[in-house]
Amino acid sequence: DAKTTQPPSMDCAEGRAANLPCNHSTISGNEYVYWYRQIHSQGPQYIIHGLKNNETNEMASLIITEDRKSSTLILPHATLRDTAVYYCIVRVGGDKIIFGKGTRLHILP
Amino acid sequence: NAGVMQNPRHLVRRRGQEARLRCSPMKGHSHVYWYRQLPEEGLKFMVYLQKENIIDESGMPKERFSAEFPKEGPSILRIQQVVRGDSAAYFCASSPPGYITEEETQYFGPGTRLLVL
């Protein structure tokens, strides 16, 4: 079973920031938080990952709470092309990815 | 640097035939993972291979399915005597060799959509 809990769906207005929450209360000290998304049956796309510190790249920001029990993925300016299923995953390197149901993000024009 | 490549992108087979799905990892990557996504379901892990070795096949069905990743060439997922229930999207992912920390990112290919008639 997936070690994360995510809301099944969310809406966000185009141009606004999309904040996707994830709970991972049983995360181990050596496990990283990864985010992927899957746009309409395409291959999952890697977005970002982190261990303890907040991370930012050209796609998104990842905010991890100090106790590491939850995190938030932030898409700063959502566009229609960001409509996808977003998966929050905790894992160590060299281990398979266990996908949960993810959050289906709808970007509203 | 090309991403993970999979072919064919679409494959149609009749029941009882064999299906061969190929995955070429990103340049420099030596780890390959295969995942399956049944219609309207999530992705499920099947098998993890390194060059010439199967590391974890805990998600592979016990019969008809096999995978290999030879020293040269792509990784192959082989399904013998296909049945309608094998219709799904099959994705492979690759990652680089070795990691100093436990940080390792998998990058996915576009998938092969198998339809069994």
Coordinates of N, CA and C in Angstrom, one line a residue:
Chain A
D1 N 0.8 -1.2 0.0 CA 0.0 0.0 0.0 C 0.9 1.2 0.0
A2 N 0.3 2.3 -0.6 CA 1.0 3.6 -0.6 C 1.2 4.1 0.8
K3 N 2.2 4.8 1.0 CA 2.5 5.4 2.4 C 2.0 6.8 2.5
T4 N 1.3 7.3 1.5 CA 0.9 8.6 1.4 C -0.7 8.7 1.3
T5 N -1.2 9.9 1.8 CA -2.6 10.2 1.6 C -2.8 11.5 0.9
Q6 N -3.6 11.5 -0.1 CA -3.8 12.7 -0.9 C -5.3 12.9 -1.1
P7 N -5.8 14.1 -1.3 CA -7.2 14.3 -1.6 C -7.4 13.8 -3.0
P8 N -8.6 13.2 -3.3 CA -8.8 12.6 -4.6 C -8.8 13.6 -5.7
S9 N -9.3 14.8 -5.5 CA -9.4 15.8 -6.5 C -9.3 17.2 -6.0
M10 N -8.9 18.1 -6.8 CA -8.8 19.5 -6.5 C -9.0 20.3 -7.8
D11 N -9.6 21.5 -7.5 CA -9.7 22.5 -8.6 C -8.8 23.7 -8.4
C12 N -8.4 24.3 -9.4 CA -7.6 25.5 -9.3 C -7.8 26.4 -10.5
A13 N -8.0 27.7 -10.3 CA -8.2 28.6 -11.4 C -6.9 28.8 -12.2
E14 N -7.0 28.9 -13.5 CA -5.8 29.2 -14.3 C -5.2 30.4 -13.9
G15 N -3.8 30.4 -13.8 CA -3.0 31.5 -13.4 C -2.8 31.7 -11.9
R16 N -3.6 30.9 -11.1 CA -3.4 30.9 -9.7 C -2.4 29.8 -9.3
A17 N -1.9 29.9 -8.0 CA -1.0 28.9 -7.5 C -1.9 27.6 -7.1
A18 N -1.4 26.5 -7.5 CA -2.0 25.2 -7.1 C -1.2 24.6 -6.0
N19 N -1.9 24.4 -4.9 CA -1.2 23.8 -3.7 C -1.8 22.4 -3.4
L20 N -1.0 21.4 -3.6 CA -1.4 20.0 -3.5 C -0.8 19.4 -2.2
P21 N -1.7 19.1 -1.3 CA -1.2 18.5 0.0 C -0.9 17.0 -0.1
C22 N -0.1 16.6 0.8 CA 0.2 15.1 1.0 C 0.6 14.8 2.4
N23 N -0.1 13.8 3.0 CA 0.3 13.3 4.3 C 1.1 12.1 4.2
H24 N 2.2 12.0 5.0 CA 3.1 10.8 5.0 C 3.6 10.7 6.4
S25 N 2.6 10.4 7.3 CA 3.0 10.4 8.8 C 3.9 9.3 9.2
T26 N 4.0 8.3 8.4 CA 4.9 7.1 8.7 C 6.2 7.1 8.0
I27 N 6.6 8.3 7.4 CA 7.8 8.4 6.7 C 9.0 8.0 7.5
S28 N 10.0 7.3 7.0 CA 11.2 7.0 7.7 C 12.3 8.0 7.4
G29 N 13.3 8.0 8.3 CA 14.3 9.1 8.2 C 15.1 9.1 6.9
N30 N 15.2 8.0 6.2 CA 16.0 7.9 5.0 C 15.1 8.0 3.8
E31 N 13.8 8.2 3.9 CA 12.9 8.2 2.8 C 12.8 9.6 2.2
Y32 N 12.8 9.7 0.9 CA 12.6 11.0 0.2 C 11.1 11.1 -0.1
V33 N 10.7 12.4 -0.3 CA 9.3 12.7 -0.8 C 9.5 13.0 -2.3
Y34 N 8.8 12.3 -3.2 CA 8.9 12.5 -4.6 C 7.5 12.9 -5.1
W35 N 7.4 13.7 -6.1 CA 6.2 14.0 -6.8 C 6.3 13.7 -8.3
Y36 N 5.3 13.1 -8.8 CA 5.2 12.8 -10.2 C 3.8 13.2 -10.6
R37 N 3.6 13.4 -11.9 CA 2.3 13.6 -12.4 C 2.1 12.8 -13.7
Q38 N 0.9 12.5 -14.0 CA 0.5 11.8 -15.2 C -0.6 12.5 -15.9
I39 N -0.2 13.0 -17.1 CA -1.1 13.8 -17.9 C -1.8 12.8 -18.9
H40 N -3.1 12.6 -18.7 CA -3.9 11.8 -19.6 C -3.2 10.6 -20.2
S41 N -2.9 9.6 -19.3 CA -2.3 8.3 -19.8 C -0.9 8.4 -20.4
Q42 N -0.3 9.6 -20.3 CA 1.1 9.6 -20.8 C 1.9 8.9 -19.7
G43 N 3.2 8.8 -19.9 CA 4.1 8.3 -18.9 C 4.2 9.2 -17.7
P44 N 4.3 8.7 -16.5 CA 4.5 9.6 -15.4 C 5.7 10.6 -15.6
Q45 N 5.5 11.8 -15.2 CA 6.6 12.8 -15.4 C 7.1 13.2 -14.0
Y46 N 8.4 13.1 -13.8 CA 9.0 13.5 -12.6 C 8.9 15.0 -12.4
I47 N 8.5 15.5 -11.2 CA 8.4 16.9 -10.9 C 9.5 17.4 -10.0
I48 N 9.6 16.8 -8.8 CA 10.5 17.3 -7.8 C 10.6 16.3 -6.7
H49 N 11.7 16.4 -5.9 CA 11.8 15.6 -4.7 C 12.6 16.3 -3.6
G50 N 12.4 15.8 -2.4 CA 13.2 16.4 -1.3 C 13.3 15.5 -0.1
L51 N 14.2 15.8 0.8 CA 14.3 15.0 2.0 C 13.8 15.8 3.2
K52 N 14.4 16.9 3.5 CA 14.1 17.7 4.7 C 13.8 19.1 4.3
N53 N 14.7 19.7 3.4 CA 14.6 21.1 3.1 C 13.5 21.3 2.0
N54 N 13.0 22.5 1.9 CA 12.2 22.9 0.8 C 13.0 22.9 -0.4
E55 N 12.4 22.6 -1.5 CA 13.0 22.5 -2.8 C 12.3 23.3 -3.9
T56 N 13.0 23.9 -4.8 CA 12.3 24.6 -5.9 C 13.1 24.3 -7.2
N57 N 12.3 24.0 -8.3 CA 12.9 23.9 -9.6 C 12.0 24.7 -10.6
E58 N 12.3 24.5 -11.9 CA 11.6 25.3 -12.9 C 10.1 24.9 -13.0
M59 N 9.7 23.7 -12.4 CA 8.4 23.3 -12.5 C 7.5 23.7 -11.3
A60 N 8.2 23.5 -10.1 CA 7.4 23.6 -8.9 C 8.2 23.8 -7.7
S61 N 7.5 24.0 -6.5 CA 8.2 24.1 -5.2 C 7.6 23.0 -4.4
L62 N 8.5 22.5 -3.5 CA 8.1 21.4 -2.5 C 8.4 22.0 -1.1
I63 N 7.3 22.0 -0.3 CA 7.4 22.4 1.0 C 7.2 21.2 1.9
I64 N 8.2 20.9 2.7 CA 8.1 19.8 3.7 C 8.1 20.3 5.1
T65 N 7.1 19.8 5.9 CA 7.0 20.3 7.2 C 8.3 19.8 8.0
E66 N 8.5 20.5 9.1 CA 9.7 20.2 9.9 C 9.7 18.8 10.4
D67 N 8.5 18.3 10.8 CA 8.5 16.9 11.3 C 8.4 15.9 10.1
R68 N 8.4 16.4 8.9 CA 8.4 15.5 7.7 C 7.1 14.7 7.6
K69 N 6.1 14.9 8.3 CA 4.9 14.1 8.2 C 4.0 14.6 7.1
S70 N 4.2 15.7 6.5 CA 3.4 16.1 5.4 C 4.2 17.1 4.5
S71 N 3.7 17.3 3.3 CA 4.3 18.2 2.4 C 3.3 18.8 1.4
T72 N 3.7 19.8 0.7 CA 2.8 20.5 -0.2 C 3.6 20.8 -1.5
L73 N 3.0 20.4 -2.6 CA 3.6 20.7 -3.9 C 2.9 22.0 -4.4
I74 N 3.7 22.9 -4.8 CA 3.1 24.2 -5.3 C 3.5 24.4 -6.7
L75 N 2.4 24.5 -7.6 CA 2.6 25.0 -9.0 C 2.3 26.5 -9.0
P76 N 3.3 27.3 -9.2 CA 3.1 28.8 -8.9 C 2.1 29.5 -9.8
H77 N 2.0 29.1 -11.0 CA 1.0 29.7 -11.9 C 0.4 28.7 -12.8
A78 N -0.6 28.1 -12.3 CA -1.2 26.9 -13.0 C -1.7 27.3 -14.4
T79 N -1.5 26.4 -15.4 CA -2.1 26.6 -16.7 C -2.9 25.3 -17.0
L80 N -3.7 25.4 -18.1 CA -4.5 24.3 -18.5 C -3.7 23.0 -18.7
R81 N -2.4 23.1 -19.1 CA -1.6 22.0 -19.4 C -1.1 21.3 -18.1
D82 N -1.4 21.9 -16.9 CA -1.1 21.3 -15.6 C -2.2 20.3 -15.2
T83 N -3.3 20.2 -15.9 CA -4.3 19.3 -15.6 C -3.8 17.9 -15.7
A84 N -3.8 17.1 -14.6 CA -3.2 15.8 -14.5 C -3.5 15.2 -13.2
V85 N -3.1 13.9 -13.0 CA -3.1 13.3 -11.7 C -1.7 13.4 -11.1
Y86 N -1.7 13.9 -9.9 CA -0.4 14.2 -9.2 C -0.2 13.1 -8.1
Y87 N 1.0 12.5 -8.1 CA 1.3 11.5 -7.2 C 2.4 11.9 -6.2
C88 N 2.1 11.8 -4.9 CA 3.1 12.0 -3.9 C 3.6 10.6 -3.4
I89 N 4.9 10.4 -3.4 CA 5.5 9.1 -3.1 C 6.6 9.3 -2.1
V90 N 6.7 8.4 -1.2 CA 7.9 8.3 -0.3 C 8.6 7.0 -0.5
R91 N 9.9 7.2 -0.7 CA 10.7 6.0 -1.0 C 12.2 6.3 -0.8
V92 N 12.9 5.2 -0.8 CA 14.4 5.3 -0.8 C 14.9 4.9 -2.2
G93 N 16.1 5.3 -2.5 CA 16.6 4.9 -3.8 C 16.8 3.4 -4.0
G94 N 16.6 3.0 -5.2 CA 16.8 1.6 -5.5 C 15.5 0.8 -5.1
D95 N 14.5 1.5 -4.7 CA 13.2 0.8 -4.4 C 12.1 1.1 -5.4
K96 N 11.2 0.2 -5.6 CA 10.2 0.4 -6.6 C 9.3 1.5 -6.1
I97 N 8.6 2.2 -7.0 CA 7.6 3.2 -6.7 C 6.3 2.5 -6.4
I98 N 5.7 2.8 -5.3 CA 4.3 2.3 -5.0 C 3.4 3.5 -5.2
F99 N 2.6 3.5 -6.3 CA 1.7 4.6 -6.6 C 0.4 4.4 -5.9
G100 N 0.0 5.5 -5.3 CA -1.4 5.6 -4.7 C -2.4 6.0 -5.8
K101 N -3.5 6.6 -5.3 CA -4.5 7.0 -6.3 C -4.2 8.5 -6.7
G102 N -3.4 9.2 -6.0 CA -3.0 10.5 -6.4 C -4.2 11.5 -6.3
T103 N -3.9 12.8 -6.7 CA -4.9 13.9 -6.7 C -5.1 14.2 -8.2
R104 N -6.4 14.2 -8.6 CA -6.7 14.7 -9.9 C -6.9 16.2 -9.9
L105 N -6.0 16.9 -10.5 CA -6.0 18.4 -10.5 C -6.7 18.9 -11.7
H106 N -7.8 19.7 -11.5 CA -8.5 20.3 -12.6 C -8.1 21.8 -12.6
I107 N -7.6 22.3 -13.7 CA -7.3 23.7 -13.9 C -8.5 24.3 -14.6
L108 N -9.1 25.3 -14.0 CA -10.3 25.9 -14.6 C -10.0 27.2 -15.3
P109 N -10.5 27.3 -16.5 CA -10.2 28.5 -17.3 C -10.9 29.7 -16.8
Chain B
N1 N 20.1 14.8 -24.8 CA 20.1 13.5 -24.2 C 18.6 13.0 -24.3
A2 N 18.4 11.9 -25.1 CA 17.1 11.4 -25.3 C 16.6 10.8 -24.0
G3 N 15.3 10.9 -23.8 CA 14.7 10.3 -22.6 C 14.6 8.8 -22.8
V4 N 13.8 8.2 -21.9 CA 13.5 6.8 -22.0 C 12.6 6.5 -23.2
M5 N 13.0 5.5 -24.0 CA 12.3 5.2 -25.2 C 11.6 3.8 -25.1
Q6 N 10.4 3.7 -25.5 CA 9.7 2.5 -25.5 C 9.1 2.2 -26.9
N7 N 9.2 1.0 -27.4 CA 8.5 0.6 -28.6 C 8.1 -0.8 -28.6
P8 N 7.0 -1.1 -29.3 CA 6.2 -0.1 -30.0 C 5.3 0.7 -29.1
R9 N 4.8 1.8 -29.5 CA 3.9 2.6 -28.7 C 2.5 2.0 -28.6
H10 N 2.1 1.3 -29.6 CA 0.8 0.6 -29.6 C 1.1 -0.8 -30.2
L11 N 0.4 -1.8 -29.6 CA 0.6 -3.2 -30.0 C -0.7 -3.9 -29.9
V12 N -1.1 -4.5 -31.0 CA -2.4 -5.3 -31.0 C -2.0 -6.7 -31.2
R13 N -2.5 -7.6 -30.3 CA -2.3 -9.0 -30.4 C -3.6 -9.7 -30.2
R14 N -3.7 -10.9 -30.9 CA -4.8 -11.8 -30.6 C -4.5 -12.7 -29.5
R15 N -5.5 -13.2 -28.8 CA -5.4 -14.1 -27.7 C -4.5 -15.3 -28.1
G16 N -3.5 -15.6 -27.3 CA -2.6 -16.7 -27.5 C -1.3 -16.3 -28.2
Q17 N -1.2 -15.1 -28.7 CA 0.0 -14.7 -29.3 C 1.0 -14.2 -28.3
E18 N 2.2 -13.9 -28.7 CA 3.2 -13.3 -27.8 C 3.3 -11.8 -28.0
A19 N 3.6 -11.1 -26.9 CA 3.9 -9.7 -27.0 C 5.3 -9.4 -26.5
R20 N 6.0 -8.6 -27.2 CA 7.4 -8.2 -26.8 C 7.4 -6.7 -26.7
L21 N 7.7 -6.2 -25.6 CA 7.8 -4.7 -25.4 C 9.2 -4.4 -25.0
R22 N 9.7 -3.3 -25.7 CA 11.1 -2.9 -25.5 C 11.2 -1.6 -24.9
C23 N 12.3 -1.5 -24.1 CA 12.5 -0.3 -23.3 C 14.0 0.1 -23.4
S24 N 14.3 1.2 -24.0 CA 15.7 1.7 -24.0 C 15.9 2.8 -22.9
P25 N 16.7 2.5 -21.9 CA 16.8 3.5 -20.8 C 17.5 4.8 -21.3
M26 N 17.5 5.8 -20.5 CA 18.2 7.0 -20.8 C 19.7 6.7 -20.9
K27 N 20.4 7.5 -21.6 CA 21.9 7.3 -21.8 C 22.5 7.3 -20.4
G28 N 23.3 6.3 -20.1 CA 24.0 6.2 -18.9 C 23.3 5.5 -17.8
H29 N 22.0 5.2 -18.0 CA 21.2 4.5 -17.0 C 21.4 3.0 -17.1
S30 N 21.5 2.4 -16.0 CA 21.6 0.9 -16.0 C 20.6 0.2 -15.2
H31 N 19.6 0.9 -14.7 CA 18.5 0.3 -13.9 C 17.2 0.5 -14.7
V32 N 16.4 -0.5 -14.8 CA 15.2 -0.4 -15.5 C 14.1 -1.0 -14.6
Y33 N 13.0 -0.3 -14.6 CA 11.8 -0.8 -13.8 C 10.6 -0.9 -14.9
W34 N 9.8 -1.9 -14.7 CA 8.6 -2.0 -15.5 C 7.3 -1.9 -14.6
Y35 N 6.4 -1.1 -15.1 CA 5.1 -0.9 -14.4 C 4.0 -1.2 -15.4
R36 N 2.8 -1.6 -14.8 CA 1.6 -1.8 -15.7 C 0.5 -1.0 -15.1
Q37 N -0.3 -0.4 -16.1 CA -1.5 0.3 -15.7 C -2.7 -0.2 -16.4
L38 N -3.5 -0.9 -15.7 CA -4.7 -1.4 -16.3 C -5.7 -0.3 -16.5
P39 N -6.7 -0.4 -17.4 CA -7.6 0.6 -17.7 C -8.3 1.2 -16.4
E40 N -8.3 2.5 -16.3 CA -8.9 3.1 -15.1 C -8.3 2.7 -13.8
E41 N -7.1 2.3 -13.8 CA -6.4 1.9 -12.5 C -5.1 2.6 -12.4
G42 N -4.5 2.5 -11.2 CA -3.2 3.1 -11.0 C -2.0 2.2 -11.5
L43 N -0.8 2.8 -11.5 CA 0.3 2.0 -11.9 C 0.8 1.1 -10.9
K44 N 1.1 -0.1 -11.3 CA 1.6 -1.2 -10.4 C 3.0 -1.7 -10.9
F45 N 3.9 -1.8 -9.9 CA 5.2 -2.3 -10.2 C 5.2 -3.7 -10.6
M46 N 6.0 -4.0 -11.6 CA 6.2 -5.4 -12.0 C 7.5 -6.0 -11.7
V47 N 8.6 -5.3 -12.2 CA 9.9 -5.9 -12.1 C 11.0 -4.8 -12.2
Y48 N 12.1 -5.1 -11.5 CA 13.2 -4.2 -11.4 C 14.5 -5.0 -11.9
L49 N 15.2 -4.4 -12.9 CA 16.3 -5.1 -13.4 C 17.5 -4.2 -13.5
Q50 N 18.7 -4.7 -13.3 CA 19.9 -4.1 -13.6 C 20.5 -4.9 -14.8
K51 N 21.6 -4.4 -15.4 CA 22.1 -5.1 -16.5 C 22.4 -6.6 -16.2
E52 N 21.7 -7.5 -16.9 CA 21.9 -8.9 -16.8 C 21.4 -9.5 -15.5
N53 N 20.7 -8.7 -14.7 CA 20.2 -9.2 -13.4 C 18.8 -8.8 -13.1
I54 N 18.0 -9.7 -12.6 CA 16.7 -9.3 -12.1 C 16.8 -9.1 -10.6
I55 N 16.5 -7.9 -10.2 CA 16.7 -7.5 -8.8 C 15.4 -7.8 -8.0
D56 N 14.3 -7.5 -8.5 CA 13.0 -7.6 -7.8 C 11.9 -7.9 -8.8
E57 N 11.4 -9.1 -8.7 CA 10.3 -9.4 -9.6 C 9.0 -9.7 -8.9
S58 N 8.9 -9.1 -7.7 CA 7.7 -9.4 -6.8 C 6.4 -9.0 -7.4
G59 N 6.4 -8.1 -8.4 CA 5.1 -7.7 -9.0 C 4.8 -8.4 -10.3
M60 N 5.6 -9.3 -10.7 CA 5.4 -10.0 -12.0 C 4.4 -11.2 -11.8
P61 N 3.4 -11.3 -12.7 CA 2.6 -12.6 -12.6 C 3.5 -13.8 -12.8
K62 N 3.1 -14.8 -12.1 CA 4.0 -16.0 -12.0 C 4.1 -16.7 -13.4
E63 N 3.1 -16.6 -14.2 CA 3.1 -17.4 -15.4 C 3.0 -16.4 -16.6
R64 N 3.6 -16.7 -17.7 CA 3.5 -16.1 -19.0 C 4.3 -14.8 -19.1
F65 N 4.7 -14.2 -18.0 CA 5.5 -13.0 -18.1 C 7.0 -13.2 -17.8
S66 N 7.8 -12.5 -18.5 CA 9.2 -12.6 -18.2 C 9.9 -11.3 -18.7
A67 N 11.0 -11.0 -18.1 CA 11.7 -9.7 -18.4 C 13.2 -10.0 -18.4
E68 N 13.9 -9.2 -19.3 CA 15.3 -9.3 -19.3 C 15.9 -8.0 -19.6
F69 N 17.2 -7.8 -19.3 CA 17.9 -6.6 -19.6 C 19.3 -7.0 -19.9
P70 N 19.6 -7.3 -21.1 CA 20.9 -7.9 -21.5 C 22.0 -6.8 -21.4
K71 N 23.2 -7.3 -21.5 CA 24.4 -6.4 -21.4 C 24.3 -5.4 -22.6
E72 N 23.9 -5.8 -23.7 CA 23.7 -4.9 -24.9 C 22.3 -4.9 -25.3
G73 N 21.8 -3.8 -25.6 CA 20.4 -3.7 -26.1 C 19.4 -3.3 -25.1
P74 N 18.1 -3.2 -25.6 CA 17.1 -2.7 -24.6 C 16.6 -3.8 -23.7
S75 N 15.9 -3.4 -22.7 CA 15.2 -4.3 -21.8 C 13.9 -4.8 -22.6
I76 N 13.6 -6.0 -22.4 CA 12.5 -6.7 -23.0 C 11.5 -7.2 -22.0
L77 N 10.2 -6.8 -22.1 CA 9.2 -7.5 -21.3 C 8.4 -8.3 -22.3
R78 N 8.3 -9.6 -21.9 CA 7.7 -10.6 -22.8 C 6.5 -11.2 -22.2
I79 N 5.4 -11.2 -22.9 CA 4.2 -11.8 -22.4 C 3.8 -12.9 -23.4
Q80 N 3.8 -14.1 -22.9 CA 3.4 -15.3 -23.8 C 1.9 -15.6 -23.7
Q81 N 1.4 -16.1 -24.8 CA 0.0 -16.5 -24.8 C -0.9 -15.4 -24.1
V82 N -0.9 -14.3 -24.7 CA -1.7 -13.2 -24.1 C -3.1 -13.5 -24.0
V83 N -3.7 -12.9 -23.0 CA -5.2 -12.9 -22.8 C -5.7 -11.5 -22.7
R84 N -7.0 -11.4 -22.8 CA -7.6 -10.1 -22.8 C -7.3 -9.2 -21.6
G85 N -7.1 -9.9 -20.5 CA -6.8 -9.2 -19.2 C -5.4 -8.6 -19.2
D86 N -4.6 -8.9 -20.2 CA -3.3 -8.3 -20.3 C -3.3 -7.0 -21.0
S87 N -4.5 -6.6 -21.6 CA -4.6 -5.3 -22.2 C -4.4 -4.2 -21.2
A88 N -3.4 -3.4 -21.4 CA -3.0 -2.4 -20.4 C -1.9 -1.5 -21.1
A89 N -1.6 -0.4 -20.3 CA -0.4 0.4 -20.7 C 0.8 -0.1 -19.9
Y90 N 1.9 -0.4 -20.5 CA 3.1 -0.8 -19.8 C 4.2 0.3 -19.9
F91 N 4.6 0.7 -18.8 CA 5.6 1.8 -18.7 C 6.9 1.2 -18.2
C92 N 8.0 1.7 -18.7 CA 9.3 1.4 -18.1 C 9.9 2.7 -17.6
A93 N 10.7 2.6 -16.6 CA 11.4 3.8 -16.1 C 12.9 3.4 -15.9
S94 N 13.8 4.3 -16.0 CA 15.2 4.0 -15.8 C 15.8 5.0 -14.8
S95 N 16.9 4.6 -14.2 CA 17.6 5.4 -13.3 C 19.1 5.1 -13.4
P96 N 19.9 6.1 -13.0 CA 21.4 5.9 -13.2 C 22.0 4.9 -12.3
P97 N 23.2 4.4 -12.6 CA 23.8 3.4 -11.8 C 24.3 3.9 -10.5
G98 N 24.2 3.2 -9.4 CA 24.8 3.5 -8.1 C 24.3 4.8 -7.6
Y99 N 24.3 5.0 -6.3 CA 23.9 6.3 -5.7 C 24.6 6.4 -4.4
I100 N 25.2 7.6 -4.2 CA 26.0 7.8 -3.0 C 25.0 7.8 -1.8
T101 N 23.9 8.5 -2.0 CA 22.9 8.5 -0.9 C 21.8 7.6 -1.3
E102 N 20.7 7.7 -0.6 CA 19.6 6.9 -1.0 C 18.6 7.6 -1.9
E103 N 19.1 8.6 -2.6 CA 18.4 9.4 -3.5 C 18.5 8.9 -4.9
E104 N 17.5 8.6 -5.5 CA 17.5 8.0 -6.9 C 16.2 8.2 -7.6
T105 N 16.3 8.9 -8.7 CA 15.1 9.3 -9.4 C 14.8 8.4 -10.6
Q106 N 13.6 8.0 -10.8 CA 13.3 7.2 -11.9 C 12.6 8.1 -13.0
Y107 N 13.0 7.9 -14.2 CA 12.4 8.7 -15.3 C 11.6 7.7 -16.2
F108 N 10.4 8.1 -16.6 CA 9.5 7.2 -17.3 C 9.5 7.4 -18.8
G109 N 9.3 6.3 -19.5 CA 9.0 6.4 -20.9 C 7.6 6.6 -21.2
P110 N 7.2 6.8 -22.5 CA 5.9 7.1 -22.9 C 4.9 5.9 -22.8
G111 N 5.4 4.7 -22.7 CA 4.5 3.6 -22.5 C 4.2 2.8 -23.8
T112 N 3.9 1.6 -23.7 CA 3.3 0.8 -24.8 C 1.9 0.4 -24.4
R113 N 1.0 0.7 -25.3 CA -0.4 0.3 -25.0 C -0.7 -1.0 -25.8
L114 N -0.9 -2.0 -25.0 CA -1.2 -3.4 -25.5 C -2.7 -3.6 -25.5
L115 N -3.2 -4.0 -26.7 CA -4.6 -4.4 -26.8 C -4.6 -5.8 -27.3
V116 N -5.3 -6.6 -26.5 CA -5.5 -8.0 -26.9 C -6.9 -8.3 -27.3
L117 N -7.0 -8.7 -28.6 CA -8.3 -9.0 -29.1 C -8.9 -10.4 -28.9

